[in-house]
Amino acid sequence: MIGNTLAVYALIQARRGTETSSPERAAVRGPSSPGPSSPSRTDPGRTATGQGRLLDQAIDLLTERLVAYGISRERAEQQTYRLLETVFEPGNTLEEIEALLTALLATPPAAPLPEPRLGGRSRSWMLPPWLWFYLIACLAAGVPGLIGDWIRQATDYWGLMTDSPVGVARTAGIVLGVASITQLFPVLVLLGAMASLLLPASRGRRVERRHDLRVSDNPVIEEIAAFVRRQDPSIAIRFSESSRMLARVYPVGWRKARIAVFLPLTVLWRADRGAAEAVLLHEIAHRRQRDQHVVGLASPFTWLVRVWGPIFVLAGLLPITLYATFGGAAGRLLIGQLLVLAVAVPRMLLMPVMALWLAELSADRLAVRERGADALIRALDRERDLPRGRLRRAGGLLTHPPIGLRRKVAEGRFHGLTGLAVAWPATLVVRLVLVSAVALPAFMLIGEDAGTAIAHVFQSIADGLAFDRLILAGSTVLLVVWPWIVRTRHDDRRNAQFIPYVLAAVLPLALYSASFLGNVPTG
């Protein structure tokens, strides 16, 4: 194609170089016309050189304009030469060709320039990075204490199994020992997160093999890729014909990510462009938040969160339940332990699940800001209609908020930004309430009177607050400084971002202050 175009242009230039001016044109110009205006006095080599420069300028200009609008350079060059091929059609005169090339060089773009990349605009849509905060503060700082507690607990159970005679104590020790192993869940989650962070390229290759992701020359995929490149050039697109999802982000390196586009999104792109762009903006927001290293396709972290519940029930709750049901001699004592373990799943899952939910809701906020709540809601409705089994939908609730909740948040309910800012501190309170709710009956089941059990409950609350002191202090600091991090200097409403976060910071600050009350001597 390029060769044909240039060949046509060369033939035209060769013909122009051998032409002489017509008598009519010479009469109009007159014998004393300036040299450069008269074809008879024009150097054919200089003419061809000038026209060649004009063609080069037109090619460069068109190519760069197409690249600026998000089209890949290879595709932009192809489209440029296709357009110029029509300019050099045999029926066009030399004057028409010159006029068309000049017009292409002089005409400004018909559409406004592409919107700026997300990195150059306000980041006020971003919620605090609770997912990363959980991994660093709640796991890296809390895991040593959790391992120490488990070792002490396992040592006690091991003593029951080895030092006690065969019978009640040994059987109870075996049951409790097996159940205690499942309490190492936070350690496994940390290991899963580290695996995601350390091996992004390996994870990317596994994702593409599993979902048969590949480069596609489909025009719809090219349009989707152009849209994504305008927002973030570091993101590439891969396509799969699977119908189980719309799109998901995944890492392929420390600073690079790809979005897996599935068949339903290509259909949505033609049927409802705004909703499809909202889906892509949601995934781009995950990239902006660096979430793709922890969540997304083939994430060990999210997989562990999903399977933790069933594993805990099978290895933790079921042995104790069976022991008590079949009349174990220590059944009454183990029922108290069963109550403690029964809330271990929600207590341990509350924080990672809320961190994952807030990461999703934060990504939704970018889609709402760029395309509006209605576009996101239509995209959520389309996602709800995708074919999925009940187990997959139930497991998905541990990593993604219910669609109904996402719709309401997109519509601005739950007090808008204030409700989202308070969500994380409220989770800390609910976590503490769960521990306290089962502590009283658990203490009474092991033979304590009501007064002693209540005193132990308050002591357990104080111990829990002291254990979470780092989390509470970190949450308070992050809520206070976050609006300063994401504020827009030239935004007239920038002060409106501070109030929700300041109000939300009151709750963890109060809990942090209360954590020192248990150390005050009484009497």
Short mmCIF file of C-alpha atoms in Angstrom, two decimals:
data_model
loop_
_atom_site.label_atom_id
_atom_site.label_comp_id
_atom_site.label_asym_id
_atom_site.label_seq_id
_atom_site.Cartn_x
_atom_site.Cartn_y
_atom_site.Cartn_z
CA MET A 1 0.00 0.00 0.00
CA ILE A 2 2.78 2.41 0.92
CA GLY A 3 4.69 1.50 -2.22
CA ASN A 4 1.66 2.15 -4.46
CA THR A 5 1.05 5.54 -2.88
CA LEU A 6 4.63 6.66 -3.26
CA ALA A 7 4.79 5.30 -6.82
CA VAL A 8 1.74 7.35 -7.80
CA TYR A 9 3.25 10.41 -6.18
CA ALA A 10 6.58 9.86 -7.99
CA LEU A 11 4.84 9.57 -11.36
CA ILE A 12 2.96 12.80 -10.74
CA GLN A 13 6.15 14.60 -9.76
CA ALA A 14 7.98 13.27 -12.83
CA ARG A 15 5.17 14.50 -15.05
CA ARG A 16 5.22 17.88 -13.29
CA GLY A 17 8.93 18.23 -13.86
CA THR A 18 8.61 17.78 -17.65
CA GLU A 19 5.55 19.99 -18.12
CA THR A 20 5.70 23.46 -19.64
CA SER A 21 3.22 26.18 -18.92
CA SER A 22 0.19 26.52 -21.13
CA PRO A 23 -0.15 29.60 -23.41
CA GLU A 24 -3.22 30.76 -21.48
CA ARG A 25 -1.36 30.63 -18.12
CA ALA A 26 1.68 32.38 -19.64
CA ALA A 27 -0.54 35.14 -21.02
CA VAL A 28 -2.16 35.73 -17.67
CA ARG A 29 1.15 35.85 -15.81
CA GLY A 30 2.87 37.92 -18.48
CA PRO A 31 6.37 37.70 -19.70
CA SER A 32 7.77 39.64 -16.77
CA SER A 33 6.36 37.38 -14.03
CA PRO A 34 8.85 36.53 -11.27
CA GLY A 35 10.93 33.49 -11.89
CA PRO A 36 9.60 31.16 -9.20
CA SER A 37 5.99 31.69 -10.32
CA SER A 38 6.65 30.64 -13.89
CA PRO A 39 6.76 26.88 -14.56
CA SER A 40 9.10 27.45 -17.45
CA ARG A 41 11.63 28.95 -15.03
CA THR A 42 11.03 26.46 -12.18
CA ASP A 43 13.71 23.93 -11.36
CA PRO A 44 12.01 20.52 -11.59
CA GLY A 45 14.28 19.13 -8.89
CA ARG A 46 13.39 21.91 -6.49
CA THR A 47 9.67 21.48 -7.28
CA ALA A 48 9.78 17.76 -6.60
CA THR A 49 11.73 18.39 -3.41
CA GLY A 50 9.19 20.95 -2.19
CA GLN A 51 6.25 18.69 -2.96
CA GLY A 52 8.01 15.80 -1.25
CA ARG A 53 8.42 17.91 1.86
CA LEU A 54 4.73 18.77 1.72
CA LEU A 55 3.83 15.08 1.55
CA ASP A 56 6.21 14.24 4.41
CA GLN A 57 4.66 16.96 6.56
CA ALA A 58 1.16 15.66 5.84
CA ILE A 59 2.15 12.09 6.75
CA ASP A 60 3.83 13.18 9.98
CA LEU A 61 0.95 15.45 10.99
CA LEU A 62 -1.79 12.89 10.38
CA THR A 63 0.15 10.12 12.10
CA GLU A 64 0.87 12.20 15.19
CA ARG A 65 -2.75 13.35 15.43
CA LEU A 66 -4.00 9.79 15.32
CA VAL A 67 -1.44 8.72 17.93
CA ALA A 68 -2.55 11.62 20.13
CA TYR A 69 -6.07 10.23 20.05
CA GLY A 70 -4.90 6.89 21.38
CA ILE A 71 -4.39 4.87 18.19
CA SER A 72 -1.20 2.82 18.12
CA ARG A 73 1.56 4.19 15.91
CA GLU A 74 1.52 1.19 13.58
CA ARG A 75 -2.23 1.49 13.11
CA ALA A 76 -1.97 5.28 12.72
CA GLU A 77 0.58 4.93 9.91
CA GLN A 78 -1.66 2.42 8.13
CA GLN A 79 -4.67 4.73 8.31
CA THR A 80 -2.58 7.70 7.18
CA TYR A 81 -1.41 5.95 4.01
CA ARG A 82 -4.93 4.74 3.28
CA LEU A 83 -6.15 8.32 3.42
CA LEU A 84 -3.32 9.61 1.26
CA GLU A 85 -3.96 6.85 -1.25
CA THR A 86 -7.36 8.47 -1.94
CA VAL A 87 -5.65 11.85 -2.32
CA PHE A 88 -3.47 10.45 -5.14
CA GLU A 89 -6.26 8.76 -7.07
CA PRO A 90 -5.71 8.95 -10.84
CA GLY A 91 -8.64 11.34 -11.37
CA ASN A 92 -7.18 14.05 -9.13
CA THR A 93 -5.24 16.83 -10.81
CA LEU A 94 -1.95 18.05 -9.44
CA GLU A 95 -3.58 21.26 -8.22
CA GLU A 96 -6.21 19.25 -6.34
CA ILE A 97 -3.54 17.09 -4.73
CA GLU A 98 -1.60 20.18 -3.63
CA ALA A 99 -4.79 21.75 -2.26
CA LEU A 100 -5.72 18.61 -0.31
CA LEU A 101 -2.26 18.26 1.21
CA THR A 102 -2.16 21.94 2.13
CA ALA A 103 -5.61 21.71 3.69
CA LEU A 104 -4.58 18.70 5.75
CA LEU A 105 -1.61 20.64 7.07
CA ALA A 106 -3.59 23.80 7.82
CA THR A 107 -6.82 22.38 9.26
CA PRO A 108 -6.93 22.08 13.07
CA PRO A 109 -8.31 18.87 14.59
CA ALA A 110 -12.08 18.62 14.21
CA ALA A 111 -12.52 17.25 17.74
CA PRO A 112 -11.02 18.54 20.99
CA LEU A 113 -7.78 17.04 22.12
CA PRO A 114 -8.05 13.88 24.20
CA GLU A 115 -8.81 14.30 27.87
CA PRO A 116 -5.75 14.47 30.11
CA ARG A 117 -4.46 11.32 31.67
CA LEU A 118 -5.78 10.47 35.08
CA GLY A 119 -2.42 11.08 36.69
CA GLY A 120 -2.61 14.77 35.76
CA ARG A 121 -5.96 15.38 37.37
CA SER A 122 -7.35 15.46 40.87
CA ARG A 123 -7.03 12.24 42.83
CA SER A 124 -9.81 13.19 45.23
CA TRP A 125 -11.83 10.19 44.02
CA MET A 126 -9.34 7.86 45.69
CA LEU A 127 -10.19 6.54 49.13
CA PRO A 128 -7.37 5.85 51.59
CA PRO A 129 -5.38 2.74 50.58
CA TRP A 130 -6.85 0.50 53.27
CA LEU A 131 -5.86 -2.63 51.38
CA TRP A 132 -2.17 -1.74 51.59
CA PHE A 133 -2.63 -0.48 55.14
CA TYR A 134 -4.09 -3.85 56.12
CA LEU A 135 -1.19 -5.74 54.58
CA ILE A 136 1.43 -3.56 56.24
CA ALA A 137 -0.03 -2.59 59.62
CA CYS A 138 -2.45 -5.42 60.32
CA LEU A 139 -0.30 -8.26 59.03
CA ALA A 140 3.37 -7.32 58.99
CA ALA A 141 3.08 -5.69 62.43
CA GLY A 142 0.50 -8.06 63.93
CA VAL A 143 1.63 -11.43 62.60
CA PRO A 144 4.54 -11.85 65.08
CA GLY A 145 2.10 -11.46 67.97
CA LEU A 146 -0.38 -13.85 66.36
CA ILE A 147 2.31 -16.47 65.83
CA GLY A 148 3.47 -16.08 69.42
CA ASP A 149 -0.07 -16.54 70.76
CA TRP A 150 -0.60 -19.59 68.56
CA ILE A 151 2.67 -21.17 69.69
CA ARG A 152 1.70 -20.75 73.35
CA GLN A 153 -1.78 -22.13 72.64
CA ALA A 154 -0.43 -25.06 70.61
CA THR A 155 2.05 -25.84 73.41
CA ASP A 156 -0.81 -26.14 75.89
CA TYR A 157 -2.76 -28.42 73.56
CA TRP A 158 0.35 -30.50 72.90
CA GLY A 159 0.76 -30.94 76.63
CA LEU A 160 -2.80 -32.26 76.85
CA MET A 161 -2.08 -34.76 74.09
CA THR A 162 1.27 -36.04 75.36
CA ASP A 163 1.27 -35.63 79.14
CA SER A 164 -2.32 -36.69 79.85
CA PRO A 165 -3.42 -40.29 80.06
CA VAL A 166 -5.48 -41.70 77.27
CA GLY A 167 -8.97 -40.38 77.71
CA VAL A 168 -10.83 -37.10 78.02
CA ALA A 169 -7.90 -34.67 78.19
CA ARG A 170 -5.97 -36.27 75.36
CA THR A 171 -8.98 -36.42 73.04
CA ALA A 172 -9.90 -32.82 73.81
CA GLY A 173 -6.32 -31.73 73.20
CA ILE A 174 -6.28 -33.40 69.78
CA VAL A 175 -9.54 -31.72 68.77
CA LEU A 176 -8.42 -28.30 69.96
CA GLY A 177 -4.97 -28.73 68.40
CA VAL A 178 -6.43 -29.42 64.97
CA ALA A 179 -8.81 -26.48 65.31
CA SER A 180 -6.05 -24.09 66.39
CA ILE A 181 -4.09 -24.65 63.17
CA THR A 182 -6.77 -22.78 61.23
CA GLN A 183 -6.13 -19.66 63.32
CA LEU A 184 -2.91 -19.10 61.36
CA PHE A 185 -5.00 -17.58 58.55
CA PRO A 186 -3.42 -14.09 58.79
CA VAL A 187 0.02 -15.62 58.25
CA LEU A 188 -1.19 -17.43 55.13
CA VAL A 189 -2.77 -14.23 53.82
CA LEU A 190 0.51 -12.39 54.27
CA LEU A 191 2.36 -15.13 52.39
CA GLY A 192 -0.22 -14.95 49.58
CA ALA A 193 0.17 -11.19 49.32
CA MET A 194 3.96 -11.52 49.22
CA ALA A 195 3.68 -14.10 46.44
CA SER A 196 1.58 -11.65 44.41
CA LEU A 197 4.07 -8.85 44.93
CA LEU A 198 7.28 -10.77 44.25
CA LEU A 199 6.27 -12.63 41.08
CA PRO A 200 4.13 -10.30 38.93
CA ALA A 201 5.52 -11.49 35.59
CA SER A 202 4.98 -15.15 36.44
CA ARG A 203 1.47 -14.40 37.58
CA GLY A 204 0.76 -12.52 34.35
CA ARG A 205 1.87 -15.46 32.20
CA ARG A 206 -0.28 -17.85 34.26
CA VAL A 207 -3.31 -15.59 33.85
CA GLU A 208 -2.92 -15.44 30.08
CA ARG A 209 -2.54 -19.20 29.75
CA ARG A 210 -5.49 -19.93 31.98
CA HIS A 211 -7.91 -17.53 30.27
CA ASP A 212 -6.44 -17.85 26.75
CA LEU A 213 -5.70 -14.14 26.58
CA ARG A 214 -4.07 -12.88 23.42
CA VAL A 215 -3.50 -9.86 21.20
CA SER A 216 -6.43 -9.23 18.86
CA ASP A 217 -6.79 -7.17 15.68
CA ASN A 218 -10.54 -6.89 16.18
CA PRO A 219 -11.56 -3.25 15.53
CA VAL A 220 -13.53 -3.17 18.80
CA ILE A 221 -10.46 -4.26 20.75
CA GLU A 222 -8.42 -1.60 18.97
CA GLU A 223 -10.96 1.04 20.00
CA ILE A 224 -10.90 -0.23 23.58
CA ALA A 225 -7.10 -0.19 23.59
CA ALA A 226 -7.07 3.37 22.25
CA PHE A 227 -9.41 4.51 25.03
CA VAL A 228 -7.27 2.84 27.70
CA ARG A 229 -4.02 4.26 26.29
CA ARG A 230 -5.44 7.76 26.52
CA GLN A 231 -5.94 7.24 30.24
CA ASP A 232 -2.80 5.25 31.06
CA PRO A 233 -0.22 4.30 28.40
CA SER A 234 1.31 1.68 30.72
CA ILE A 235 -1.77 -0.56 30.36
CA ALA A 236 -2.11 -2.99 27.46
CA ILE A 237 -5.16 -4.98 26.39
CA ARG A 238 -5.54 -8.73 25.96
CA PHE A 239 -8.70 -10.41 24.70
CA SER A 240 -10.47 -13.64 25.65
CA GLU A 241 -13.63 -15.16 24.22
CA SER A 242 -14.77 -16.30 27.66
CA SER A 243 -18.17 -15.02 28.81
CA ARG A 244 -17.68 -15.24 32.58
CA MET A 245 -16.47 -11.67 33.15
CA LEU A 246 -16.40 -8.22 31.60
CA ALA A 247 -12.84 -7.10 32.35
CA ARG A 248 -10.15 -7.63 34.98
CA VAL A 249 -6.76 -6.07 35.59
CA TYR A 250 -3.64 -8.10 36.31
CA PRO A 251 0.09 -7.31 36.63
CA VAL A 252 2.80 -8.26 34.15
CA GLY A 253 5.64 -6.42 35.87
CA TRP A 254 6.39 -4.00 38.65
CA ARG A 255 5.21 -0.98 36.66
CA LYS A 256 3.12 -2.54 33.93
CA ALA A 257 -0.35 -4.01 33.92
CA ARG A 258 -2.81 -5.41 31.44
CA ILE A 259 -6.57 -5.49 31.32
CA ALA A 260 -8.17 -8.74 30.28
CA VAL A 261 -11.16 -7.88 28.09
CA PHE A 262 -13.73 -10.63 27.75
CA LEU A 263 -16.36 -11.16 25.08
CA PRO A 264 -19.31 -9.56 26.96
CA LEU A 265 -17.45 -6.25 27.16
CA THR A 266 -16.98 -6.11 23.37
CA VAL A 267 -20.75 -6.56 22.99
CA LEU A 268 -21.37 -3.86 25.61
CA TRP A 269 -18.91 -1.53 23.82
CA ARG A 270 -21.18 -1.45 20.78
CA ALA A 271 -24.48 -1.50 22.69
CA ASP A 272 -23.66 0.99 25.48
CA ARG A 273 -20.36 2.81 25.07
CA GLY A 274 -20.70 4.78 28.32
CA ALA A 275 -21.26 1.68 30.43
CA ALA A 276 -18.32 -0.11 28.77
CA GLU A 277 -16.05 2.86 29.43
CA ALA A 278 -17.18 2.85 33.08
CA VAL A 279 -16.03 -0.78 33.34
CA LEU A 280 -12.63 0.10 31.88
CA LEU A 281 -12.27 3.16 34.10
CA HIS A 282 -12.92 0.96 37.11
CA GLU A 283 -10.04 -1.31 36.12
CA ILE A 284 -7.82 1.68 35.30
CA ALA A 285 -8.53 3.00 38.80
CA HIS A 286 -7.24 -0.26 40.27
CA ARG A 287 -4.04 0.34 38.32
CA ARG A 288 -3.82 3.89 39.65
CA GLN A 289 -4.23 2.54 43.19
CA ARG A 290 -1.65 -0.22 42.53
CA ASP A 291 -4.29 -2.77 43.51
CA GLN A 292 -3.40 -5.09 40.64
CA HIS A 293 -0.46 -6.42 42.64
CA VAL A 294 -2.80 -7.73 45.36
CA VAL A 295 -6.17 -8.25 43.67
CA GLY A 296 -7.29 -9.08 40.14
CA LEU A 297 -6.94 -12.28 38.19
CA ALA A 298 -5.00 -15.19 39.76
CA SER A 299 -4.37 -13.32 43.02
CA PRO A 300 -3.22 -15.66 45.84
CA PHE A 301 -4.44 -13.08 48.36
CA THR A 302 -8.05 -13.06 47.16
CA TRP A 303 -8.01 -16.84 46.71
CA LEU A 304 -7.02 -17.33 50.36
CA VAL A 305 -9.74 -14.94 51.49
CA ARG A 306 -12.33 -16.95 49.55
CA VAL A 307 -11.26 -20.42 50.77
CA TRP A 308 -10.59 -19.46 54.39
CA GLY A 309 -14.21 -19.86 55.47
CA PRO A 310 -14.75 -23.41 54.16
CA ILE A 311 -11.35 -24.57 55.44
CA PHE A 312 -12.05 -23.16 58.89
CA VAL A 313 -15.45 -24.84 59.07
CA LEU A 314 -14.03 -28.24 58.06
CA ALA A 315 -10.87 -28.17 60.17
CA GLY A 316 -11.96 -25.95 63.06
CA LEU A 317 -15.66 -25.93 63.81
CA LEU A 318 -16.62 -29.39 62.56
CA PRO A 319 -14.30 -31.43 64.85
CA ILE A 320 -15.46 -29.59 67.97
CA THR A 321 -19.12 -29.81 66.91
CA LEU A 322 -18.87 -33.56 66.32
CA TYR A 323 -17.07 -34.08 69.63
CA ALA A 324 -19.76 -32.21 71.57
CA THR A 325 -22.63 -33.81 69.60
CA PHE A 326 -21.52 -37.39 70.25
CA GLY A 327 -21.23 -36.82 73.99
CA GLY A 328 -17.57 -36.14 74.55
CA ALA A 329 -16.76 -35.95 78.25
CA ALA A 330 -15.29 -32.47 77.84
CA GLY A 331 -18.08 -31.39 75.51
CA ARG A 332 -19.38 -28.64 77.79
CA LEU A 333 -15.95 -27.08 78.08
CA LEU A 334 -15.33 -27.29 74.35
CA ILE A 335 -18.63 -25.58 73.57
CA GLY A 336 -17.14 -22.42 75.04
CA GLN A 337 -14.16 -22.85 72.76
CA LEU A 338 -16.58 -23.48 69.89
CA LEU A 339 -18.22 -20.10 70.51
CA VAL A 340 -14.83 -18.42 70.41
CA LEU A 341 -13.89 -20.17 67.18
CA ALA A 342 -17.31 -19.50 65.61
CA VAL A 343 -16.62 -15.77 65.54
CA ALA A 344 -12.99 -16.24 64.49
CA VAL A 345 -13.98 -16.39 60.82
CA PRO A 346 -15.93 -13.11 60.72
CA ARG A 347 -13.47 -11.46 63.11
CA MET A 348 -10.46 -12.35 60.97
CA LEU A 349 -12.21 -11.78 57.64
CA LEU A 350 -13.78 -8.44 58.54
CA MET A 351 -10.68 -6.36 57.93
CA PRO A 352 -9.41 -7.93 54.67
CA VAL A 353 -12.94 -8.08 53.26
CA MET A 354 -13.62 -4.44 54.13
CA ALA A 355 -10.24 -3.46 52.67
CA LEU A 356 -11.14 -5.25 49.43
CA TRP A 357 -14.62 -3.72 49.36
CA LEU A 358 -13.29 -0.21 49.85
CA ALA A 359 -10.75 -0.74 47.07
CA GLU A 360 -13.62 -1.67 44.73
CA LEU A 361 -15.79 1.25 45.85
CA SER A 362 -12.85 3.61 45.39
CA ALA A 363 -12.39 2.36 41.83
CA ASP A 364 -16.12 2.88 41.25
CA ARG A 365 -15.72 6.52 42.25
CA LEU A 366 -13.44 7.18 39.28
CA ALA A 367 -15.96 5.65 36.89
CA VAL A 368 -18.72 7.78 38.41
CA ARG A 369 -16.63 10.93 38.15
CA GLU A 370 -15.69 10.36 34.52
CA ARG A 371 -18.88 8.81 33.09
CA GLY A 372 -21.58 9.38 35.70
CA ALA A 373 -23.48 7.14 38.10
CA ASP A 374 -25.98 5.98 35.47
CA ALA A 375 -23.25 4.53 33.25
CA LEU A 376 -21.73 2.61 36.16
CA ILE A 377 -25.14 1.30 37.26
CA ARG A 378 -25.85 0.04 33.74
CA ALA A 379 -22.47 -1.70 33.74
CA LEU A 380 -23.23 -3.31 37.11
CA ASP A 381 -26.57 -4.54 35.81
CA ARG A 382 -24.81 -6.13 32.85
CA GLU A 383 -22.28 -7.77 35.16
CA ARG A 384 -25.08 -9.19 37.28
CA ASP A 385 -26.51 -10.96 34.22
CA LEU A 386 -23.28 -12.83 33.47
CA PRO A 387 -23.51 -16.63 33.85
CA ARG A 388 -22.09 -17.65 37.24
CA GLY A 389 -22.77 -20.44 39.69
CA ARG A 390 -24.07 -19.82 43.18
CA LEU A 391 -20.83 -20.82 44.84
CA ARG A 392 -18.85 -18.45 42.64
CA ARG A 393 -21.25 -15.61 43.40
CA ALA A 394 -21.08 -16.32 47.13
CA GLY A 395 -17.28 -16.42 47.06
CA GLY A 396 -17.23 -13.22 45.05
CA LEU A 397 -18.90 -11.37 47.94
CA LEU A 398 -15.71 -11.78 49.94
CA THR A 399 -13.73 -9.73 47.41
CA HIS A 400 -16.39 -7.52 45.78
CA PRO A 401 -19.25 -5.65 47.48
CA PRO A 402 -22.78 -6.74 46.56
CA ILE A 403 -23.95 -5.07 43.38
CA GLY A 404 -26.89 -3.56 45.24
CA LEU A 405 -24.50 -1.86 47.64
CA ARG A 406 -22.33 -0.57 44.80
CA ARG A 407 -25.41 0.88 43.10
CA LYS A 408 -26.44 2.74 46.24
CA VAL A 409 -22.95 4.09 46.83
CA ALA A 410 -22.78 5.25 43.20
CA GLU A 411 -26.05 7.10 43.71
CA GLY A 412 -24.55 8.96 46.69
CA ARG A 413 -26.40 7.21 49.50
CA PHE A 414 -24.88 6.32 52.88
CA HIS A 415 -23.93 9.99 53.35
CA GLY A 416 -21.56 10.01 50.39
CA LEU A 417 -17.88 10.40 51.18
CA THR A 418 -18.51 10.57 54.93
CA GLY A 419 -20.02 7.09 54.94
CA LEU A 420 -17.09 5.69 52.96
CA ALA A 421 -14.57 7.39 55.25
CA VAL A 422 -16.24 5.99 58.37
CA ALA A 423 -16.45 2.44 56.97
CA TRP A 424 -12.96 1.37 58.01
CA PRO A 425 -13.09 2.71 61.61
CA ALA A 426 -16.56 1.18 61.97
CA THR A 427 -15.07 -2.18 60.99
CA LEU A 428 -12.63 -1.93 63.88
CA VAL A 429 -15.55 -1.36 66.25
CA VAL A 430 -17.56 -4.29 64.87
CA ARG A 431 -14.49 -6.49 65.19
CA LEU A 432 -14.20 -5.56 68.86
CA VAL A 433 -17.92 -6.11 69.47
CA LEU A 434 -17.74 -9.62 68.00
CA VAL A 435 -15.00 -10.58 70.42
CA SER A 436 -16.93 -9.17 73.37
CA ALA A 437 -20.25 -10.73 72.37
CA VAL A 438 -19.02 -14.31 72.72
CA ALA A 439 -16.60 -13.74 75.59
CA LEU A 440 -19.29 -13.60 78.29
CA PRO A 441 -21.04 -16.92 77.50
CA ALA A 442 -17.66 -18.55 76.84
CA PHE A 443 -16.34 -17.61 80.27
CA MET A 444 -19.55 -18.75 81.95
CA LEU A 445 -19.44 -22.12 80.18
CA ILE A 446 -16.07 -22.89 81.74
CA GLY A 447 -17.57 -22.39 85.21
CA GLU A 448 -17.09 -18.70 86.03
CA ASP A 449 -19.83 -16.75 87.81
CA ALA A 450 -21.44 -13.75 86.10
CA GLY A 451 -19.41 -11.12 87.97
CA THR A 452 -16.07 -12.75 87.21
CA ALA A 453 -17.08 -13.36 83.59
CA ILE A 454 -18.04 -9.69 83.10
CA ALA A 455 -14.71 -8.58 84.57
CA HIS A 456 -12.92 -10.91 82.19
CA VAL A 457 -14.92 -9.48 79.27
CA PHE A 458 -13.81 -5.95 80.06
CA GLN A 459 -10.26 -7.15 80.45
CA SER A 460 -10.44 -8.90 77.07
CA ILE A 461 -11.70 -5.64 75.52
CA ALA A 462 -8.77 -3.76 77.04
CA ASP A 463 -6.35 -6.41 75.81
CA GLY A 464 -7.88 -6.30 72.33
CA LEU A 465 -7.54 -2.51 72.17
CA ALA A 466 -3.95 -2.72 73.35
CA PHE A 467 -3.20 -5.34 70.68
CA ASP A 468 -4.77 -3.10 68.01
CA ARG A 469 -3.03 0.05 69.23
CA LEU A 470 -0.79 0.31 66.18
CA ILE A 471 -3.75 -0.23 63.82
CA LEU A 472 -5.82 2.40 65.63
CA ALA A 473 -3.03 4.98 65.60
CA GLY A 474 -2.21 4.30 61.96
CA SER A 475 -5.86 4.56 60.94
CA THR A 476 -6.19 7.91 62.70
CA VAL A 477 -3.08 9.35 61.06
CA LEU A 478 -4.04 8.09 57.59
CA LEU A 479 -7.54 9.57 57.81
CA VAL A 480 -6.13 12.95 58.85
CA VAL A 481 -3.40 13.21 56.21
CA TRP A 482 -5.22 11.60 53.30
CA PRO A 483 -7.22 14.67 52.16
CA TRP A 484 -3.95 16.61 52.06
CA ILE A 485 -2.46 13.95 49.80
CA VAL A 486 -5.29 13.89 47.25
CA ARG A 487 -6.52 17.47 47.44
CA THR A 488 -6.69 19.67 44.34
CA ARG A 489 -4.91 22.96 44.80
CA HIS A 490 -7.13 24.90 42.40
CA ASP A 491 -10.40 23.22 43.39
CA ASP A 492 -12.85 25.60 45.08
CA ARG A 493 -14.40 22.66 46.95
CA ARG A 494 -11.13 21.28 48.29
CA ASN A 495 -12.11 21.99 51.92
CA ALA A 496 -15.15 19.75 51.53
CA GLN A 497 -12.81 16.76 51.39
CA PHE A 498 -11.42 17.39 54.87
CA ILE A 499 -14.62 17.27 56.92
CA PRO A 500 -15.59 13.61 56.22
CA TYR A 501 -12.10 12.36 57.02
CA VAL A 502 -11.78 14.44 60.17
CA LEU A 503 -15.12 13.10 61.42
CA ALA A 504 -14.05 9.53 60.60
CA ALA A 505 -10.74 10.00 62.46
CA VAL A 506 -12.55 10.68 65.74
CA LEU A 507 -13.59 7.04 66.14
CA PRO A 508 -10.15 5.32 65.92
CA LEU A 509 -8.67 8.16 68.00
CA ALA A 510 -11.22 7.49 70.77
CA LEU A 511 -10.47 3.75 70.66
CA TYR A 512 -6.74 4.43 70.76
CA SER A 513 -7.20 6.61 73.87
CA ALA A 514 -9.37 3.92 75.49
CA SER A 515 -6.62 1.34 74.94
CA PHE A 516 -4.62 2.93 77.77
CA LEU A 517 -7.44 2.75 80.31
CA GLY A 518 -6.79 -0.93 80.97
CA ASN A 519 -3.31 -0.06 82.23
CA VAL A 520 -4.54 2.40 84.86
CA PRO A 521 -4.37 0.82 88.33
CA THR A 522 -7.65 0.68 90.24
CA GLY A 523 -8.42 0.88 93.99
#
